[in-house]
mmCIF file of C-alpha atoms in Angstrom:
data_model
loop_
_atom_site.group_PDB
_atom_site.id
_atom_site.type_symbol
_atom_site.label_atom_id
_atom_site.label_comp_id
_atom_site.label_asym_id
_atom_site.label_seq_id
_atom_site.Cartn_x
_atom_site.Cartn_y
_atom_site.Cartn_z
ATOM 1 C CA MET F 3 49.429 35.100 -113.533
ATOM 2 C CA ALA F 4 49.690 35.657 -109.879
ATOM 3 C CA ALA F 5 53.013 35.031 -108.238
ATOM 4 C CA PRO F 6 53.532 31.537 -106.650
ATOM 5 C CA ARG F 7 50.989 30.868 -103.784
ATOM 6 C CA ARG F 8 52.240 31.019 -100.374
ATOM 7 C CA ASP F 9 49.546 28.834 -98.726
ATOM 8 C CA THR F 10 50.448 25.353 -97.531
ATOM 9 C CA ARG F 11 47.146 23.699 -98.785
ATOM 10 C CA GLY F 12 47.525 19.728 -98.995
ATOM 11 C CA ILE F 13 50.779 19.624 -96.911
ATOM 12 C CA VAL F 14 49.843 17.586 -93.875
ATOM 13 C CA ASP F 15 51.475 19.393 -90.897
ATOM 14 C CA ALA F 16 53.294 22.020 -92.809
ATOM 15 C CA ALA F 17 54.938 23.443 -89.994
ATOM 16 C CA GLU F 18 56.708 20.230 -89.097
ATOM 17 C CA LEU F 19 57.907 19.543 -92.613
ATOM 18 C CA PHE F 20 59.179 23.248 -92.905
ATOM 19 C CA ALA F 21 61.195 22.829 -89.654
ATOM 20 C CA ARG F 22 63.061 19.814 -91.224
ATOM 21 C CA VAL F 23 63.496 20.873 -94.669
ATOM 22 C CA ARG F 24 64.224 24.010 -96.823
ATOM 23 C CA PHE F 25 61.139 24.657 -99.105
ATOM 24 C CA ARG F 26 60.891 27.256 -101.838
ATOM 25 C CA ARG F 27 58.401 27.993 -104.698
ATOM 26 C CA ARG F 28 59.774 29.862 -107.721
ATOM 27 C CA GLU F 29 58.096 31.304 -110.789
ATOM 28 C CA PRO F 30 58.789 29.943 -114.205
ATOM 29 C CA ALA F 31 59.847 32.120 -117.180
ATOM 30 C CA GLU F 32 56.955 34.190 -118.520
ATOM 31 C CA PRO F 33 56.145 32.104 -121.601
ATOM 32 C CA LEU F 34 55.603 29.167 -119.313
ATOM 33 C CA ARG F 35 53.196 30.870 -116.635
ATOM 34 C CA PRO F 36 49.848 30.058 -118.371
ATOM 35 C CA TYR F 37 50.671 26.328 -117.938
ATOM 36 C CA LEU F 38 52.456 26.360 -114.491
ATOM 37 C CA GLU F 39 51.462 26.883 -110.800
ATOM 38 C CA HIS F 40 55.092 27.174 -109.878
ATOM 39 C CA TYR F 41 58.496 25.304 -109.320
ATOM 40 C CA TRP F 42 58.996 23.813 -105.937
ATOM 41 C CA LEU F 43 62.430 23.286 -104.469
ATOM 42 C CA ILE F 44 63.193 21.128 -101.591
ATOM 43 C CA ASP F 45 66.667 20.434 -99.807
ATOM 44 C CA TRP F 46 67.353 18.309 -96.720
ATOM 45 C CA ASP F 47 70.094 17.030 -94.520
ATOM 46 C CA LEU F 48 68.416 15.159 -91.691
ATOM 47 C CA PRO F 49 69.890 13.373 -88.735
ATOM 48 C CA GLU F 50 67.011 10.789 -88.690
ATOM 49 C CA PRO F 51 64.379 9.595 -91.046
ATOM 50 C CA TYR F 52 61.318 11.764 -91.392
ATOM 51 C CA ALA F 53 57.973 10.881 -93.539
ATOM 52 C CA SER F 54 56.305 13.767 -95.315
ATOM 53 C CA HIS F 55 52.647 13.557 -96.209
ATOM 54 C CA VAL F 56 50.709 15.522 -98.737
ATOM 55 C CA VAL F 57 47.154 15.605 -99.926
ATOM 56 C CA PRO F 58 47.832 15.841 -103.636
ATOM 57 C CA HIS F 59 46.502 18.915 -105.809
ATOM 58 C CA PRO F 60 44.751 17.846 -108.940
ATOM 59 C CA SER F 61 47.981 18.747 -110.803
ATOM 60 C CA VAL F 62 50.508 16.745 -112.749
ATOM 61 C CA ASN F 63 54.019 17.215 -111.496
ATOM 62 C CA VAL F 64 57.326 16.582 -113.109
ATOM 63 C CA VAL F 65 59.886 15.844 -110.304
ATOM 64 C CA PHE F 66 63.632 15.694 -110.578
ATOM 65 C CA GLN F 67 65.145 14.054 -107.658
ATOM 66 C CA ARG F 68 68.345 13.200 -105.682
ATOM 67 C CA TYR F 69 68.169 10.723 -102.886
ATOM 68 C CA ALA F 70 71.653 9.875 -101.477
ATOM 69 C CA GLY F 71 72.170 6.044 -100.878
ATOM 70 C CA ARG F 72 69.519 5.156 -103.394
ATOM 71 C CA SER F 73 70.027 3.709 -106.805
ATOM 72 C CA PRO F 74 69.822 5.632 -109.079
ATOM 73 C CA VAL F 75 70.725 8.487 -106.919
ATOM 74 C CA ASP F 76 69.387 11.082 -109.582
ATOM 75 C CA PHE F 77 66.426 10.473 -111.773
ATOM 76 C CA CYS F 78 63.225 12.304 -113.064
ATOM 77 C CA GLU F 79 59.596 11.146 -113.311
ATOM 78 C CA VAL F 80 56.201 12.391 -114.222
ATOM 79 C CA ALA F 81 53.899 12.230 -111.162
ATOM 80 C CA GLY F 82 50.062 12.022 -112.233
ATOM 81 C CA ILE F 83 47.416 13.354 -109.932
ATOM 82 C CA GLY F 84 47.585 11.384 -106.737
ATOM 83 C CA LEU F 85 44.130 9.898 -105.570
ATOM 84 C CA ASP F 86 45.380 9.214 -102.181
ATOM 85 C CA LEU F 87 47.628 10.604 -99.442
ATOM 86 C CA PHE F 88 51.097 10.891 -100.794
ATOM 87 C CA THR F 89 53.852 9.730 -98.289
ATOM 88 C CA GLN F 90 57.638 10.338 -98.838
ATOM 89 C CA LYS F 91 60.263 9.017 -96.663
ATOM 90 C CA LEU F 92 63.196 11.449 -96.314
ATOM 91 C CA GLU F 93 66.503 10.509 -94.974
ATOM 92 C CA GLY F 94 70.270 11.616 -95.018
ATOM 93 C CA ARG F 95 70.789 14.309 -97.708
ATOM 94 C CA GLY F 96 68.717 15.109 -100.629
ATOM 95 C CA ARG F 97 67.186 17.471 -103.234
ATOM 96 C CA VAL F 98 64.152 17.814 -105.149
ATOM 97 C CA CYS F 99 63.273 20.049 -107.901
ATOM 98 C CA GLY F 100 59.521 19.934 -108.897
ATOM 99 C CA ILE F 101 57.361 21.475 -111.770
ATOM 100 C CA GLN F 102 53.779 21.610 -110.584
ATOM 101 C CA PHE F 103 51.351 22.315 -113.752
ATOM 102 C CA ARG F 104 48.062 23.942 -113.407
ATOM 103 C CA PRO F 105 45.373 21.595 -113.507
ATOM 104 C CA GLY F 106 44.909 21.107 -117.382
ATOM 105 C CA GLY F 107 48.148 22.805 -118.033
ATOM 106 C CA PHE F 108 50.389 19.704 -118.863
ATOM 107 C CA ARG F 109 48.539 18.596 -121.883
ATOM 108 C CA PRO F 110 49.949 21.170 -124.112
ATOM 109 C CA PHE F 111 53.265 19.535 -123.415
ATOM 110 C CA ALA F 112 52.033 16.083 -124.230
ATOM 111 C CA PRO F 113 49.530 16.776 -126.906
ATOM 112 C CA GLY F 114 47.254 13.930 -127.841
ATOM 113 C CA ARG F 115 47.715 11.965 -124.288
ATOM 114 C CA ALA F 116 44.620 11.552 -122.249
ATOM 115 C CA LEU F 117 45.701 12.759 -118.634
ATOM 116 C CA THR F 118 43.799 9.783 -117.224
ATOM 117 C CA SER F 119 46.720 7.630 -118.493
ATOM 118 C CA LEU F 120 48.936 9.314 -115.834
ATOM 119 C CA THR F 121 46.505 9.489 -112.935
ATOM 120 C CA GLY F 122 47.689 7.695 -109.935
ATOM 121 C CA GLU F 123 51.015 6.783 -111.770
ATOM 122 C CA ARG F 124 54.645 7.853 -111.557
ATOM 123 C CA ILE F 125 56.244 7.429 -114.838
ATOM 124 C CA PRO F 126 59.835 7.887 -116.027
ATOM 125 C CA LEU F 127 60.303 11.066 -117.885
ATOM 126 C CA HIS F 128 61.297 9.410 -121.180
ATOM 127 C CA THR F 129 58.440 7.543 -121.346
ATOM 128 C CA VAL F 130 56.039 10.320 -121.400
ATOM 129 C CA PHE F 131 58.342 12.365 -123.549
ATOM 130 C CA PRO F 132 59.897 10.026 -125.930
ATOM 131 C CA THR F 133 61.581 12.930 -127.787
ATOM 132 C CA VAL F 134 63.673 13.533 -124.628
ATOM 133 C CA ASP F 135 66.264 11.095 -125.693
ATOM 134 C CA ALA F 136 69.075 9.436 -123.435
ATOM 135 C CA ALA F 137 71.716 12.157 -124.130
ATOM 136 C CA THR F 138 69.299 14.980 -123.335
ATOM 137 C CA TYR F 139 67.942 13.118 -120.218
ATOM 138 C CA ALA F 140 71.494 12.665 -118.989
ATOM 139 C CA ALA F 141 72.435 16.285 -119.593
ATOM 140 C CA THR F 142 69.223 17.681 -118.070
ATOM 141 C CA VAL F 143 69.010 15.916 -114.754
ATOM 142 C CA PRO F 144 72.574 17.250 -113.504
ATOM 143 C CA SER F 145 71.819 20.656 -114.708
ATOM 144 C CA VAL F 146 68.606 20.738 -112.750
ATOM 145 C CA LEU F 147 69.827 19.091 -109.477
ATOM 146 C CA ASP F 148 73.567 19.942 -109.320
ATOM 147 C CA PRO F 149 73.721 23.826 -109.063
ATOM 148 C CA ALA F 150 74.226 25.191 -105.398
ATOM 149 C CA ASP F 151 72.471 28.322 -106.747
ATOM 150 C CA GLU F 152 68.777 27.876 -106.866
ATOM 151 C CA ASP F 153 68.431 30.507 -109.627
ATOM 152 C CA ALA F 154 70.601 28.203 -111.856
ATOM 153 C CA ARG F 155 68.054 25.405 -111.157
ATOM 154 C CA VAL F 156 65.179 27.584 -112.134
ATOM 155 C CA ALA F 157 66.789 28.447 -115.237
ATOM 156 C CA ALA F 158 67.603 24.839 -115.968
ATOM 157 C CA LEU F 159 63.840 24.016 -115.599
ATOM 158 C CA ASP F 160 62.776 26.750 -117.648
ATOM 159 C CA ALA F 161 65.229 25.466 -120.535
ATOM 160 C CA PHE F 162 63.812 22.133 -120.227
ATOM 161 C CA LEU F 163 60.199 23.017 -120.421
ATOM 162 C CA LEU F 164 60.807 25.730 -123.382
ATOM 163 C CA GLY F 165 62.848 22.908 -125.323
ATOM 164 C CA LEU F 166 59.625 20.792 -125.079
ATOM 165 C CA GLY F 167 57.679 23.532 -126.865
ATOM 166 C CA PRO F 168 54.016 23.553 -125.409
ATOM 167 C CA ARG F 169 51.377 23.792 -128.061
ATOM 168 C CA PRO F 170 48.613 26.300 -127.634
ATOM 169 C CA ASP F 171 45.278 24.307 -127.096
ATOM 170 C CA PRO F 172 42.004 26.138 -126.491
ATOM 171 C CA GLN F 173 40.558 23.220 -124.570
ATOM 172 C CA ALA F 174 43.479 23.303 -122.340
ATOM 173 C CA ASP F 175 42.895 26.810 -121.559
ATOM 174 C CA LEU F 176 38.886 26.077 -121.009
ATOM 175 C CA ALA F 177 39.931 23.271 -118.573
ATOM 176 C CA MET F 178 42.435 25.403 -116.746
ATOM 177 C CA ALA F 179 39.698 28.256 -116.350
ATOM 178 C CA LEU F 180 36.965 25.837 -115.139
ATOM 179 C CA VAL F 181 39.214 24.171 -112.404
ATOM 180 C CA ASP F 182 40.372 27.913 -111.366
ATOM 181 C CA ARG F 183 36.598 28.614 -110.978
ATOM 182 C CA ILE F 184 35.964 25.507 -108.776
ATOM 183 C CA ARG F 185 39.078 26.067 -106.659
ATOM 184 C CA GLY F 186 38.023 29.937 -106.083
ATOM 185 C CA ASP F 187 34.392 29.439 -105.528
ATOM 186 C CA ARG F 188 33.229 27.381 -102.778
ATOM 187 C CA ALA F 189 29.734 27.800 -103.557
ATOM 188 C CA ILE F 190 30.227 25.292 -106.602
ATOM 189 C CA ARG F 191 29.145 21.941 -105.112
ATOM 190 C CA HIS F 192 27.221 20.093 -107.751
ATOM 191 C CA VAL F 193 28.604 19.097 -111.037
ATOM 192 C CA GLY F 194 25.277 19.303 -112.934
ATOM 193 C CA ASP F 195 24.810 22.928 -111.639
ATOM 194 C CA PHE F 196 28.419 23.841 -112.592
ATOM 195 C CA ALA F 197 27.868 22.437 -116.087
ATOM 196 C CA ARG F 198 24.815 24.159 -116.790
ATOM 197 C CA ALA F 199 26.367 27.455 -115.709
ATOM 198 C CA GLU F 200 29.123 26.847 -117.933
ATOM 199 C CA GLY F 201 26.941 26.152 -120.912
ATOM 200 C CA MET F 202 27.943 22.427 -121.035
ATOM 201 C CA THR F 203 26.449 19.109 -120.600
ATOM 202 C CA VAL F 204 27.535 16.948 -117.543
ATOM 203 C CA ARG F 205 29.100 14.426 -120.024
ATOM 204 C CA ALA F 206 30.968 17.141 -122.218
ATOM 205 C CA LEU F 207 32.464 18.413 -118.864
ATOM 206 C CA GLN F 208 33.576 15.013 -117.836
ATOM 207 C CA ARG F 209 35.084 14.436 -121.074
ATOM 208 C CA LEU F 210 37.039 17.596 -120.978
ATOM 209 C CA PHE F 211 38.251 17.037 -117.595
ATOM 210 C CA ALA F 212 39.296 13.289 -118.285
ATOM 211 C CA ALA F 213 41.455 14.188 -121.352
ATOM 212 C CA TYR F 214 42.874 17.613 -120.005
ATOM 213 C CA VAL F 215 43.039 17.207 -116.370
ATOM 214 C CA GLY F 216 43.032 13.489 -115.433
ATOM 215 C CA VAL F 217 40.219 13.526 -112.810
ATOM 216 C CA GLY F 218 36.538 14.249 -112.958
ATOM 217 C CA PRO F 219 34.966 17.557 -111.918
ATOM 218 C CA LYS F 220 33.392 15.879 -108.713
ATOM 219 C CA TRP F 221 36.681 14.623 -107.441
ATOM 220 C CA ILE F 222 38.067 18.230 -107.765
ATOM 221 C CA ILE F 223 35.280 19.799 -105.793
ATOM 222 C CA LEU F 224 35.779 17.123 -103.117
ATOM 223 C CA ARG F 225 39.675 17.430 -103.115
ATOM 224 C CA TYR F 226 39.429 21.361 -102.598
ATOM 225 C CA ARG F 227 36.941 20.706 -99.672
ATOM 226 C CA ILE F 228 39.538 18.684 -97.896
ATOM 227 C CA HIS F 229 42.501 21.203 -98.561
ATOM 228 C CA GLU F 230 40.102 23.739 -96.885
ATOM 229 C CA ALA F 231 39.264 21.665 -94.041
ATOM 230 C CA LEU F 232 43.091 20.891 -93.514
ATOM 231 C CA SER F 233 43.868 24.587 -93.708
ATOM 232 C CA ARG F 234 41.062 25.401 -91.035
ATOM 233 C CA ALA F 235 42.185 22.693 -88.785
ATOM 234 C CA GLU F 236 45.827 23.910 -88.764
ATOM 235 C CA ALA F 237 44.747 27.379 -87.947
ATOM 236 C CA SER F 238 44.908 28.745 -84.288
ATOM 237 C CA GLY F 239 41.901 28.586 -82.318
ATOM 238 C CA PRO F 240 38.838 26.236 -82.096
ATOM 239 C CA VAL F 241 37.128 25.259 -85.100
ATOM 240 C CA ASP F 242 33.315 24.771 -85.342
ATOM 241 C CA TRP F 243 33.251 21.829 -87.558
ATOM 242 C CA ALA F 244 29.539 21.607 -88.121
ATOM 243 C CA ALA F 245 29.628 25.202 -89.432
ATOM 244 C CA LEU F 246 32.625 24.374 -91.556
ATOM 245 C CA ALA F 247 30.892 21.359 -93.002
ATOM 246 C CA ALA F 248 27.966 23.482 -94.001
ATOM 247 C CA ASP F 249 30.311 26.165 -95.429
ATOM 248 C CA LEU F 250 31.980 23.343 -97.432
ATOM 249 C CA GLY F 251 28.588 21.900 -98.812
ATOM 250 C CA TYR F 252 28.734 18.753 -96.823
ATOM 251 C CA ALA F 253 25.357 17.422 -95.919
ATOM 252 C CA ASP F 254 26.406 17.341 -92.323
ATOM 253 C CA GLN F 255 29.467 17.222 -89.939
ATOM 254 C CA ALA F 256 29.856 13.236 -89.851
ATOM 255 C CA HIS F 257 30.190 13.451 -93.970
ATOM 256 C CA LEU F 258 33.119 15.919 -93.650
ATOM 257 C CA VAL F 259 34.534 13.806 -90.599
ATOM 258 C CA ARG F 260 34.531 10.730 -92.943
ATOM 259 C CA ASP F 261 35.856 12.500 -96.015
ATOM 260 C CA PHE F 262 38.656 13.846 -93.862
ATOM 261 C CA THR F 263 39.535 10.592 -92.109
ATOM 262 C CA ALA F 264 39.657 8.426 -95.397
ATOM 263 C CA THR F 265 41.922 11.221 -96.878
ATOM 264 C CA VAL F 266 44.413 12.255 -94.193
ATOM 265 C CA GLY F 267 44.130 9.118 -91.959
ATOM 266 C CA VAL F 268 42.794 10.584 -88.814
ATOM 267 C CA PRO F 269 39.554 12.352 -87.809
ATOM 268 C CA PRO F 270 39.919 16.354 -88.075
ATOM 269 C CA THR F 271 39.656 16.973 -84.327
ATOM 270 C CA THR F 272 42.691 14.630 -83.843
ATOM 271 C CA TYR F 273 44.458 16.209 -86.692
ATOM 272 C CA ALA F 274 43.946 19.763 -85.263
ATOM 273 C CA ALA F 275 44.975 18.797 -81.903
ATOM 274 C CA THR F 276 48.440 17.449 -83.125
ATOM 275 C CA THR F 277 49.185 20.452 -85.257
ATOM 276 C CA HIS F 278 48.576 23.136 -82.599
#
């Protein structure tokens, strides 16, 4: 598996976020890499509140969180795939240590659980993993959040996941491979064509994605289009929006503008003007 990606796809106004927080991505232990995108670590100490915004990836995250002044101060939850723009208010001092799973990569850690049950939800860790008892939870959260040394935080995340014992699952492997193909090939635009190319019926593909990813293949195709449009909008220089719409498989520029505005909250030209 490749090293953690360096792009900022999905982060709205990434430059502004990175100017306010310390953000890093780290690799997990070798046995975990088939299932994970990366770990992500954020620390902040802000003189005034700041709201971060993210267009979520089709990934489940496990998130260890510390927010000074909140109750409880430290906690962990499983965040299913977010269907809408995710906004998080940051203030004072805090720390987050997250685990981003590959699309389809969470299921081996929670076998038998349809991933649609997590979609759009943020659920306490012990609800999703009943084997993580109160004592284990009480020991794990500070072991992840306390260390000043980020290598120690990564080691604690490795230990936690390895303790869950992911179970190999060929269907999870298939789901991960199919999503990788969608992410890497902008020519994939129609679910029916994609299913036929993979030797599957549309219904079988949809069932697989519902059980192992949490959203359908059409949603993923559309979401990666928006990630690409965000990335282009933040790049230096003018954007030919009509050409971009065609490149991304939209019927016309107006369709791209509608999708972008519905997801991000502002039209792409407005967004581009505010991030340059």
